[in-house]
Amino acid sequence: MNKKDIAQIRKQFKKDNDLLKISTIFNVYITKESSDIYHHVSQPFEMLDAEQQELFLNNFKKLLGGNLDEKLFELKFQKNAENNSQLILHQGMLSNDVEDWKERMLQMVGKMLLNRQYEKDIVITFIKGEYYKPIKRKNEEAEVSELDAVYSFPFVLCSINNTQEPKKELLFDYIEKEFKYNFIVDPIINLNAPIGGFLFPCFSDNAADVNHILYSAGKVHEPDYDFIEQVLNGEEIMTAKDDKIVFEEIIKDVTGDQLNTSTLSNVYEEINRMIEENEEEEHPRLGSKDVERVLMASGVEDVSPEKVETAFQKVIDDNKYEFKASSVLPKYNSKSIKINTKVANISISPQDLRYVKQVHLSGKRYLMIEVEEDTVIEGFTMIPEAFGEKVEK
């Protein structure tokens, strides 16, 4: 799935929407002390009152929020895994029997609770639904409406949520004219911040992909690897943050850990050009040959295929590894690069990095930023100086 696919299905989670129908919701309450199922209940989603529906729909939207490879991860299922989640979810999705559907989802809960102790009571929510994607009309004069022809995708979604203790409050009773202590013993289900979950199957190119599952982490750059491998039976992943760190280590190894800002700016520009030239490809990737080409085009000297492949082997133990280009490139048109010093912190975009230089003068280091206009600080226009000396009027 790409970000457009995710955005399209995410925005369908709203009330009275003909393009997304949720048939069943199944809630399972787990106690932290024993990691056992305390209670579970399945019912038609339409049987919930309007306020409850709204709470859950917002929860599902939050679950599917975030960037790919940062909070959302498309996983490929492991081959030949025991008690395979792919088979369990696929059978549950296709089942028309409510009891069979519940049994499949309880199998997934059992995998979640195996060797896992949660810090709080949790509620695991499963829904079974169908997503309808209209086929675009070829022209405005077509007599058939968009809703007369649609792709239909059945799916299963799971959202895992913490519970929290209710607040202890002091109330004022207008009738009795007295202050009263109010304490509710029932735990509150925090639907505003899911701690994990998944969507099965993935969707791409107007087709369902049952060989992949979309996993949602509770926090950015913090996927639950045990959940991915043991519960979902997904293959090992690299986050965008991991990819960026490995890429930087490879560049350091090839260049001797030293680059000037102009060269680094050229590296980012080359990668951005690669992304733009391959915009039809969902996830352009950088292998060792691409890294070699980028470095050579950026003006790095003494670059060879052998040197780059050796760096790949040394850093990641795989000279065939490929990075997602979008993972290693800071957001190109925003101030995504942070320059931190003891004196000041500066944010700058990759495309403007070429205007920043570190210079030496009289035994001291200076950070120099080329600007086209006068610099104004707190309303005062700075007087230009020539390398530490005031300019003569």
CSV table of C-alpha atoms in Angstrom, one decimal:
chain,number,residue,atom,x,y,z
A,1,MET,CA,0.0,0.0,0.0
A,2,ASN,CA,1.2,3.5,-0.6
A,3,LYS,CA,0.2,6.6,1.3
A,4,LYS,CA,-2.6,7.4,-1.2
A,5,ASP,CA,-4.2,3.9,-0.7
A,6,ILE,CA,-4.1,4.3,3.1
A,7,ALA,CA,-5.5,7.9,3.0
A,8,GLN,CA,-8.4,6.7,0.8
A,9,ILE,CA,-9.5,3.9,3.1
A,10,ARG,CA,-8.8,6.0,6.2
A,11,LYS,CA,-11.2,8.8,5.2
A,12,GLN,CA,-14.0,6.3,4.7
A,13,PHE,CA,-14.3,5.7,8.5
A,14,LYS,CA,-17.2,8.0,9.0
A,15,LYS,CA,-20.9,7.6,9.8
A,16,ASP,CA,-23.5,6.9,7.1
A,17,ASN,CA,-20.9,6.2,4.4
A,18,ASP,CA,-22.0,4.0,1.6
A,19,LEU,CA,-18.5,3.2,0.6
A,20,LEU,CA,-17.6,1.4,3.8
A,21,LYS,CA,-19.9,-1.0,5.7
A,22,ILE,CA,-18.9,-2.5,9.0
A,23,SER,CA,-20.9,-5.6,9.6
A,24,THR,CA,-19.6,-6.9,13.0
A,25,ILE,CA,-17.6,-5.5,15.9
A,26,PHE,CA,-16.0,-7.9,18.5
A,27,ASN,CA,-14.6,-6.5,21.7
A,28,VAL,CA,-12.3,-8.5,24.0
A,29,TYR,CA,-11.4,-7.3,27.5
A,30,ILE,CA,-8.0,-8.5,28.9
A,31,THR,CA,-7.0,-8.1,32.6
A,32,LYS,CA,-3.4,-7.1,33.3
A,33,GLU,CA,-3.0,-9.3,36.4
A,34,SER,CA,-3.6,-12.6,34.7
A,35,SER,CA,-3.4,-11.7,31.0
A,36,ASP,CA,-6.7,-13.6,30.6
A,37,ILE,CA,-9.8,-12.8,28.7
A,38,TYR,CA,-12.2,-11.3,31.3
A,39,HIS,CA,-15.1,-10.7,28.8
A,40,HIS,CA,-15.8,-10.6,25.1
A,41,VAL,CA,-18.9,-9.6,23.1
A,42,SER,CA,-19.7,-9.6,19.4
A,43,GLN,CA,-22.6,-7.6,17.9
A,44,PRO,CA,-23.6,-5.9,14.6
A,45,PHE,CA,-21.9,-2.5,14.4
A,46,GLU,CA,-25.2,-0.9,13.5
A,47,MET,CA,-26.6,-2.0,16.9
A,48,LEU,CA,-24.2,0.5,18.7
A,49,ASP,CA,-25.7,3.8,19.4
A,50,ALA,CA,-24.5,6.8,17.3
A,51,GLU,CA,-22.1,8.1,20.0
A,52,GLN,CA,-20.4,4.7,20.4
A,53,GLN,CA,-20.1,4.4,16.6
A,54,GLU,CA,-18.4,7.8,16.4
A,55,LEU,CA,-15.9,6.9,19.1
A,56,PHE,CA,-14.9,3.7,17.4
A,57,LEU,CA,-14.7,5.2,13.9
A,58,ASN,CA,-12.4,7.9,15.2
A,59,ASN,CA,-10.3,5.2,16.9
A,60,PHE,CA,-9.9,3.3,13.6
A,61,LYS,CA,-8.9,6.6,11.8
A,62,LYS,CA,-6.2,7.2,14.4
A,63,LEU,CA,-5.0,3.6,14.0
A,64,LEU,CA,-4.4,4.2,10.3
A,65,GLY,CA,-2.8,7.6,10.8
A,66,GLY,CA,0.9,8.2,10.4
A,67,ASN,CA,3.6,7.7,7.7
A,68,LEU,CA,4.7,4.5,6.2
A,69,ASP,CA,7.8,3.0,7.6
A,70,GLU,CA,7.5,5.3,10.6
A,71,LYS,CA,4.2,4.3,12.3
A,72,LEU,CA,2.6,2.2,9.6
A,73,PHE,CA,4.4,-0.9,8.1
A,74,GLU,CA,3.4,-3.1,5.3
A,75,LEU,CA,4.4,-6.6,6.3
A,76,LYS,CA,5.0,-9.6,4.1
A,77,PHE,CA,3.9,-12.9,5.8
A,78,GLN,CA,6.5,-15.4,6.8
A,79,LYS,CA,6.4,-18.7,4.8
A,80,ASN,CA,5.5,-21.9,6.6
A,81,ALA,CA,4.8,-20.2,10.0
A,82,GLU,CA,3.1,-22.4,12.6
A,83,ASN,CA,-0.5,-21.4,13.5
A,84,ASN,CA,-0.3,-18.9,10.6
A,85,SER,CA,-2.0,-15.6,11.1
A,86,GLN,CA,-2.5,-15.1,7.4
A,87,LEU,CA,-4.7,-18.2,7.2
A,88,ILE,CA,-6.6,-17.4,10.4
A,89,LEU,CA,-7.4,-13.8,9.3
A,90,HIS,CA,-8.3,-14.9,5.7
A,91,GLN,CA,-10.7,-17.6,7.0
A,92,GLY,CA,-12.2,-15.2,9.5
A,93,MET,CA,-12.7,-12.5,6.8
A,94,LEU,CA,-14.5,-14.9,4.5
A,95,SER,CA,-16.6,-16.6,7.1
A,96,ASN,CA,-20.3,-15.8,7.2
A,97,ASP,CA,-20.8,-17.5,10.5
A,98,VAL,CA,-20.5,-15.2,13.5
A,99,GLU,CA,-19.4,-17.9,15.9
A,100,ASP,CA,-16.7,-19.0,13.5
A,101,TRP,CA,-15.6,-15.4,13.0
A,102,LYS,CA,-15.3,-15.0,16.8
A,103,GLU,CA,-13.3,-18.2,17.1
A,104,ARG,CA,-10.8,-17.0,14.6
A,105,MET,CA,-10.4,-13.7,16.3
A,106,LEU,CA,-10.0,-15.4,19.7
A,107,GLN,CA,-7.2,-17.4,18.1
A,108,MET,CA,-5.5,-14.1,17.3
A,109,VAL,CA,-6.0,-12.9,20.9
A,110,GLY,CA,-4.4,-16.1,22.1
A,111,LYS,CA,-1.3,-15.3,20.1
A,112,MET,CA,-1.2,-11.8,21.5
A,113,LEU,CA,-1.4,-13.0,25.1
A,114,LEU,CA,1.2,-15.8,24.6
A,115,ASN,CA,4.3,-14.8,26.7
A,116,ARG,CA,3.0,-11.2,27.0
A,117,GLN,CA,2.2,-9.2,30.1
A,118,TYR,CA,0.4,-5.9,29.5
A,119,GLU,CA,1.0,-3.1,31.9
A,120,LYS,CA,-2.7,-2.1,32.0
A,121,ASP,CA,-6.0,-3.8,31.2
A,122,ILE,CA,-6.5,-3.6,27.5
A,123,VAL,CA,-9.4,-3.9,25.1
A,124,ILE,CA,-8.9,-5.6,21.7
A,125,THR,CA,-11.4,-4.6,19.1
A,126,PHE,CA,-11.9,-6.4,15.8
A,127,ILE,CA,-14.2,-5.3,13.0
A,128,LYS,CA,-15.2,-7.1,9.8
A,129,GLY,CA,-16.2,-4.9,7.0
A,130,GLU,CA,-16.3,-4.2,3.3
A,131,TYR,CA,-14.7,-1.3,1.5
A,132,TYR,CA,-16.2,-0.1,-1.8
A,133,LYS,CA,-14.0,1.8,-4.2
A,134,PRO,CA,-15.8,3.5,-7.2
A,135,ILE,CA,-14.5,2.9,-10.7
A,136,LYS,CA,-13.9,6.2,-12.3
A,137,ARG,CA,-16.0,7.1,-15.3
A,138,LYS,CA,-14.1,7.5,-18.5
A,139,ASN,CA,-15.9,10.7,-19.4
A,140,GLU,CA,-18.4,13.2,-17.9
A,141,GLU,CA,-21.1,12.1,-20.4
A,142,ALA,CA,-21.1,8.5,-19.2
A,143,GLU,CA,-24.7,7.5,-18.2
A,144,VAL,CA,-23.6,5.0,-15.5
A,145,SER,CA,-22.8,6.7,-12.1
A,146,GLU,CA,-19.6,6.0,-10.2
A,147,LEU,CA,-21.5,4.1,-7.6
A,148,ASP,CA,-23.0,1.7,-10.2
A,149,ALA,CA,-19.5,0.2,-10.7
A,150,VAL,CA,-17.2,-0.4,-7.7
A,151,TYR,CA,-14.4,-2.6,-6.5
A,152,SER,CA,-15.4,-4.5,-3.4
A,153,PHE,CA,-12.8,-5.3,-0.7
A,154,PRO,CA,-13.7,-7.3,2.4
A,155,PHE,CA,-11.3,-6.7,5.3
A,156,VAL,CA,-10.5,-7.3,9.0
A,157,LEU,CA,-9.2,-4.5,11.2
A,158,CYS,CA,-7.9,-4.8,14.8
A,159,SER,CA,-7.3,-2.0,17.2
A,160,ILE,CA,-5.6,-2.5,20.6
A,161,ASN,CA,-6.4,0.1,23.3
A,162,ASN,CA,-5.3,0.7,26.9
A,163,THR,CA,-7.7,1.4,29.7
A,164,GLN,CA,-7.2,4.1,32.3
A,165,GLU,CA,-8.5,4.8,35.7
A,166,PRO,CA,-11.4,7.3,35.9
A,167,LYS,CA,-10.7,10.7,37.4
A,168,LYS,CA,-11.7,11.4,41.0
A,169,GLU,CA,-13.7,14.6,41.0
A,170,LEU,CA,-15.4,17.0,43.4
A,171,LEU,CA,-18.9,18.0,42.2
A,172,PHE,CA,-21.4,20.6,43.4
A,173,ASP,CA,-25.0,19.5,43.8
A,174,TYR,CA,-27.3,22.4,42.9
A,175,ILE,CA,-30.3,20.7,44.4
A,176,GLU,CA,-28.8,19.7,47.8
A,177,LYS,CA,-26.5,22.7,47.8
A,178,GLU,CA,-23.5,20.7,48.8
A,179,PHE,CA,-20.2,19.5,47.6
A,180,LYS,CA,-20.0,15.8,46.8
A,181,TYR,CA,-17.1,13.4,46.0
A,182,ASN,CA,-17.7,11.6,42.8
A,183,PHE,CA,-15.8,8.4,42.0
A,184,ILE,CA,-16.6,6.0,39.2
A,185,VAL,CA,-15.1,2.5,39.5
A,186,ASP,CA,-15.5,1.6,35.8
A,187,PRO,CA,-12.2,1.8,33.8
A,188,ILE,CA,-12.2,4.1,30.8
A,189,ILE,CA,-11.2,2.7,27.4
A,190,ASN,CA,-8.7,5.2,25.9
A,191,LEU,CA,-9.8,5.2,22.2
A,192,ASN,CA,-7.9,8.3,21.4
A,193,ALA,CA,-4.4,6.6,21.4
A,194,PRO,CA,-4.4,3.0,20.0
A,195,ILE,CA,-1.3,1.1,21.2
A,196,GLY,CA,-1.2,-1.1,18.1
A,197,GLY,CA,-3.3,-3.0,15.6
A,198,PHE,CA,-3.5,-4.0,12.0
A,199,LEU,CA,-5.5,-4.0,8.7
A,200,PHE,CA,-5.8,-7.2,6.6
A,201,PRO,CA,-5.5,-7.5,3.7
A,202,CYS,CA,-3.5,-4.7,2.1
A,203,PHE,CA,-4.9,-2.9,-0.9
A,204,SER,CA,-3.0,-1.7,-4.0
A,205,ASP,CA,-3.8,-1.1,-7.7
A,206,ASN,CA,-7.5,-1.7,-7.0
A,207,ALA,CA,-6.8,-5.2,-5.8
A,208,ALA,CA,-6.6,-6.9,-2.4
A,209,ASP,CA,-3.2,-8.3,-1.5
A,210,VAL,CA,-3.7,-11.2,1.0
A,211,ASN,CA,0.1,-11.8,1.2
A,212,HIS,CA,0.6,-8.5,3.0
A,213,ILE,CA,-0.8,-7.0,6.2
A,214,LEU,CA,-0.7,-3.4,7.3
A,215,TYR,CA,0.7,-3.1,10.9
A,216,SER,CA,0.2,0.0,13.0
A,217,ALA,CA,2.6,0.8,15.9
A,218,GLY,CA,1.6,2.7,19.0
A,219,LYS,CA,4.4,5.3,18.6
A,220,VAL,CA,6.4,6.6,15.7
A,221,HIS,CA,9.6,4.6,15.0
A,222,GLU,CA,8.8,2.2,17.8
A,223,PRO,CA,7.3,-1.0,16.2
A,224,ASP,CA,6.7,-4.0,18.4
A,225,TYR,CA,9.0,-6.5,16.7
A,226,ASP,CA,7.7,-9.4,18.8
A,227,PHE,CA,4.1,-8.6,17.8
A,228,ILE,CA,5.2,-8.4,14.2
A,229,GLU,CA,7.0,-11.7,14.1
A,230,GLN,CA,5.2,-13.8,16.7
A,231,VAL,CA,1.6,-12.5,16.5
A,232,LEU,CA,1.3,-11.4,12.8
A,233,ASN,CA,4.0,-13.8,11.5
A,234,GLY,CA,5.4,-10.9,9.5
A,235,GLU,CA,8.9,-10.8,8.0
A,236,GLU,CA,11.6,-8.7,9.6
A,237,ILE,CA,11.3,-5.0,8.8
A,238,MET,CA,13.5,-1.9,8.8
A,239,THR,CA,12.0,1.4,9.9
A,240,ALA,CA,12.7,4.6,7.9
A,241,LYS,CA,14.8,5.7,10.9
A,242,ASP,CA,16.8,2.5,10.8
A,243,ASP,CA,17.3,2.8,7.0
A,244,LYS,CA,18.5,6.4,7.4
A,245,ILE,CA,21.0,5.5,10.1
A,246,VAL,CA,22.4,2.6,8.0
A,247,PHE,CA,22.6,4.8,4.9
A,248,GLU,CA,24.5,7.4,6.8
A,249,GLU,CA,27.0,4.9,8.2
A,250,ILE,CA,27.6,3.5,4.7
A,251,ILE,CA,28.3,7.1,3.4
A,252,LYS,CA,30.6,7.7,6.3
A,253,ASP,CA,32.5,4.6,5.6
A,254,VAL,CA,32.9,5.4,1.9
A,255,THR,CA,33.8,9.1,2.4
A,256,GLY,CA,35.9,8.7,5.6
A,257,ASP,CA,33.3,10.4,7.8
A,258,GLN,CA,33.8,13.8,6.3
A,259,LEU,CA,31.7,15.8,3.8
A,260,ASN,CA,31.3,19.5,3.2
A,261,THR,CA,27.8,20.9,3.1
A,262,SER,CA,27.9,21.5,-0.7
A,263,THR,CA,28.6,17.8,-1.3
A,264,LEU,CA,26.0,16.6,1.2
A,265,SER,CA,23.5,19.0,-0.5
A,266,ASN,CA,24.4,17.4,-3.9
A,267,VAL,CA,23.8,13.9,-2.4
A,268,TYR,CA,20.3,14.9,-1.3
A,269,GLU,CA,19.6,16.6,-4.6
A,270,GLU,CA,20.6,13.5,-6.5
A,271,ILE,CA,18.3,11.3,-4.4
A,272,ASN,CA,15.5,13.7,-4.7
A,273,ARG,CA,15.9,13.7,-8.5
A,274,MET,CA,15.8,9.9,-8.5
A,275,ILE,CA,12.5,10.0,-6.6
A,276,GLU,CA,11.0,12.6,-9.0
A,277,GLU,CA,12.2,10.6,-12.1
A,278,ASN,CA,10.6,7.5,-10.7
A,279,GLU,CA,7.4,9.0,-9.3
A,280,GLU,CA,5.2,6.3,-10.9
A,281,GLU,CA,7.1,3.7,-8.8
A,282,GLU,CA,5.7,3.4,-5.3
A,283,HIS,CA,8.9,3.0,-3.5
A,284,PRO,CA,12.1,3.9,-5.4
A,285,ARG,CA,15.1,2.1,-3.9
A,286,LEU,CA,18.8,2.6,-3.6
A,287,GLY,CA,21.1,-0.3,-4.0
A,288,SER,CA,24.9,-0.3,-3.9
A,289,LYS,CA,25.2,0.7,-7.5
A,290,ASP,CA,22.7,3.6,-7.0
A,291,VAL,CA,24.7,4.8,-3.9
A,292,GLU,CA,27.9,4.7,-6.0
A,293,ARG,CA,26.2,6.7,-8.8
A,294,VAL,CA,24.8,9.3,-6.3
A,295,LEU,CA,28.2,9.8,-4.6
A,296,MET,CA,30.1,10.2,-7.9
A,297,ALA,CA,27.5,12.6,-9.3
A,298,SER,CA,27.7,14.6,-6.0
A,299,GLY,CA,31.5,15.2,-6.4
A,300,VAL,CA,32.8,12.6,-3.9
A,301,GLU,CA,36.3,11.5,-5.0
A,302,ASP,CA,37.8,8.0,-4.9
A,303,VAL,CA,34.5,6.1,-5.1
A,304,SER,CA,34.5,2.6,-6.6
A,305,PRO,CA,32.0,-0.3,-6.8
A,306,GLU,CA,34.2,-2.3,-4.5
A,307,LYS,CA,34.5,0.4,-1.9
A,308,VAL,CA,30.7,0.8,-1.8
A,309,GLU,CA,29.9,-2.9,-1.7
A,310,THR,CA,32.5,-3.4,1.1
A,311,ALA,CA,30.8,-0.6,3.1
A,312,PHE,CA,27.4,-2.3,2.6
A,313,GLN,CA,28.8,-5.6,3.8
A,314,LYS,CA,30.5,-4.0,6.8
A,315,VAL,CA,27.5,-1.9,8.0
A,316,ILE,CA,24.5,-4.2,7.2
A,317,ASP,CA,26.2,-7.5,6.3
A,318,ASP,CA,24.4,-7.5,2.9
A,319,ASN,CA,25.9,-5.9,-0.2
A,320,LYS,CA,22.5,-6.5,-2.0
A,321,TYR,CA,20.5,-4.5,0.5
A,322,GLU,CA,18.3,-1.7,-1.0
A,323,PHE,CA,17.1,1.4,0.9
A,324,LYS,CA,13.8,3.2,0.2
A,325,ALA,CA,14.9,6.5,-1.2
A,326,SER,CA,12.2,8.3,0.7
A,327,SER,CA,13.5,6.9,4.0
A,328,VAL,CA,17.1,8.3,3.6
A,329,LEU,CA,16.1,11.7,2.2
A,330,PRO,CA,15.1,14.4,4.8
A,331,LYS,CA,11.8,16.1,3.7
A,332,TYR,CA,13.2,18.0,0.8
A,333,ASN,CA,11.1,21.2,0.8
A,334,SER,CA,10.8,21.7,4.5
A,335,LYS,CA,13.3,22.7,7.2
A,336,SER,CA,14.0,19.1,8.1
A,337,ILE,CA,17.7,19.3,8.7
A,338,LYS,CA,18.7,20.3,12.2
A,339,ILE,CA,22.1,21.9,12.9
A,340,ASN,CA,22.8,21.9,16.7
A,341,THR,CA,25.6,23.9,18.3
A,342,LYS,CA,26.2,25.2,21.8
A,343,VAL,CA,25.4,28.7,20.6
A,344,ALA,CA,22.4,28.1,18.4
A,345,ASN,CA,20.1,25.6,16.8
A,346,ILE,CA,19.3,26.0,13.1
A,347,SER,CA,16.7,24.3,10.9
A,348,ILE,CA,17.3,24.3,7.2
A,349,SER,CA,15.9,22.4,4.1
A,350,PRO,CA,18.1,19.9,2.2
A,351,GLN,CA,17.8,22.1,-0.9
A,352,ASP,CA,19.2,25.1,1.0
A,353,LEU,CA,22.0,23.3,2.7
A,354,ARG,CA,24.5,24.5,0.0
A,355,TYR,CA,24.2,28.0,1.5
A,356,VAL,CA,25.7,26.8,4.9
A,357,LYS,CA,29.4,26.4,5.4
A,358,GLN,CA,31.8,25.8,8.2
A,359,VAL,CA,34.9,28.1,7.9
A,360,HIS,CA,38.1,28.6,9.9
A,361,LEU,CA,39.3,32.1,10.8
A,362,SER,CA,42.1,33.0,13.2
A,363,GLY,CA,42.1,29.5,14.7
A,364,LYS,CA,38.3,29.5,15.3
A,365,ARG,CA,35.5,27.8,13.6
A,366,TYR,CA,32.5,29.7,12.3
A,367,LEU,CA,29.2,28.6,10.8
A,368,MET,CA,28.6,30.8,7.8
A,369,ILE,CA,25.2,31.1,6.1
A,370,GLU,CA,24.9,32.8,2.7
A,371,VAL,CA,21.9,35.1,2.5
A,372,GLU,CA,20.5,37.4,-0.2
A,373,GLU,CA,18.9,40.0,2.2
A,374,ASP,CA,19.8,41.9,5.3
A,375,THR,CA,19.5,39.9,8.5
A,376,VAL,CA,17.1,41.3,11.0
A,377,ILE,CA,17.3,40.2,14.7
A,378,GLU,CA,14.6,41.4,17.2
A,379,GLY,CA,13.8,44.2,14.8
A,380,PHE,CA,17.4,45.4,14.4
A,381,THR,CA,19.2,45.1,11.0
A,382,MET,CA,22.6,43.6,11.4
A,383,ILE,CA,25.7,45.5,10.2
A,384,PRO,CA,27.6,43.5,7.6
A,385,GLU,CA,31.2,42.4,8.7
A,386,ALA,CA,34.0,41.2,6.5
A,387,PHE,CA,35.3,38.0,8.2
A,388,GLY,CA,35.1,39.5,11.7
A,389,GLU,CA,35.9,43.1,10.7
A,390,LYS,CA,33.3,45.8,10.3
A,391,VAL,CA,32.8,47.0,6.7
A,392,GLU,CA,34.1,50.5,6.1
A,393,LYS,CA,31.4,53.0,5.3
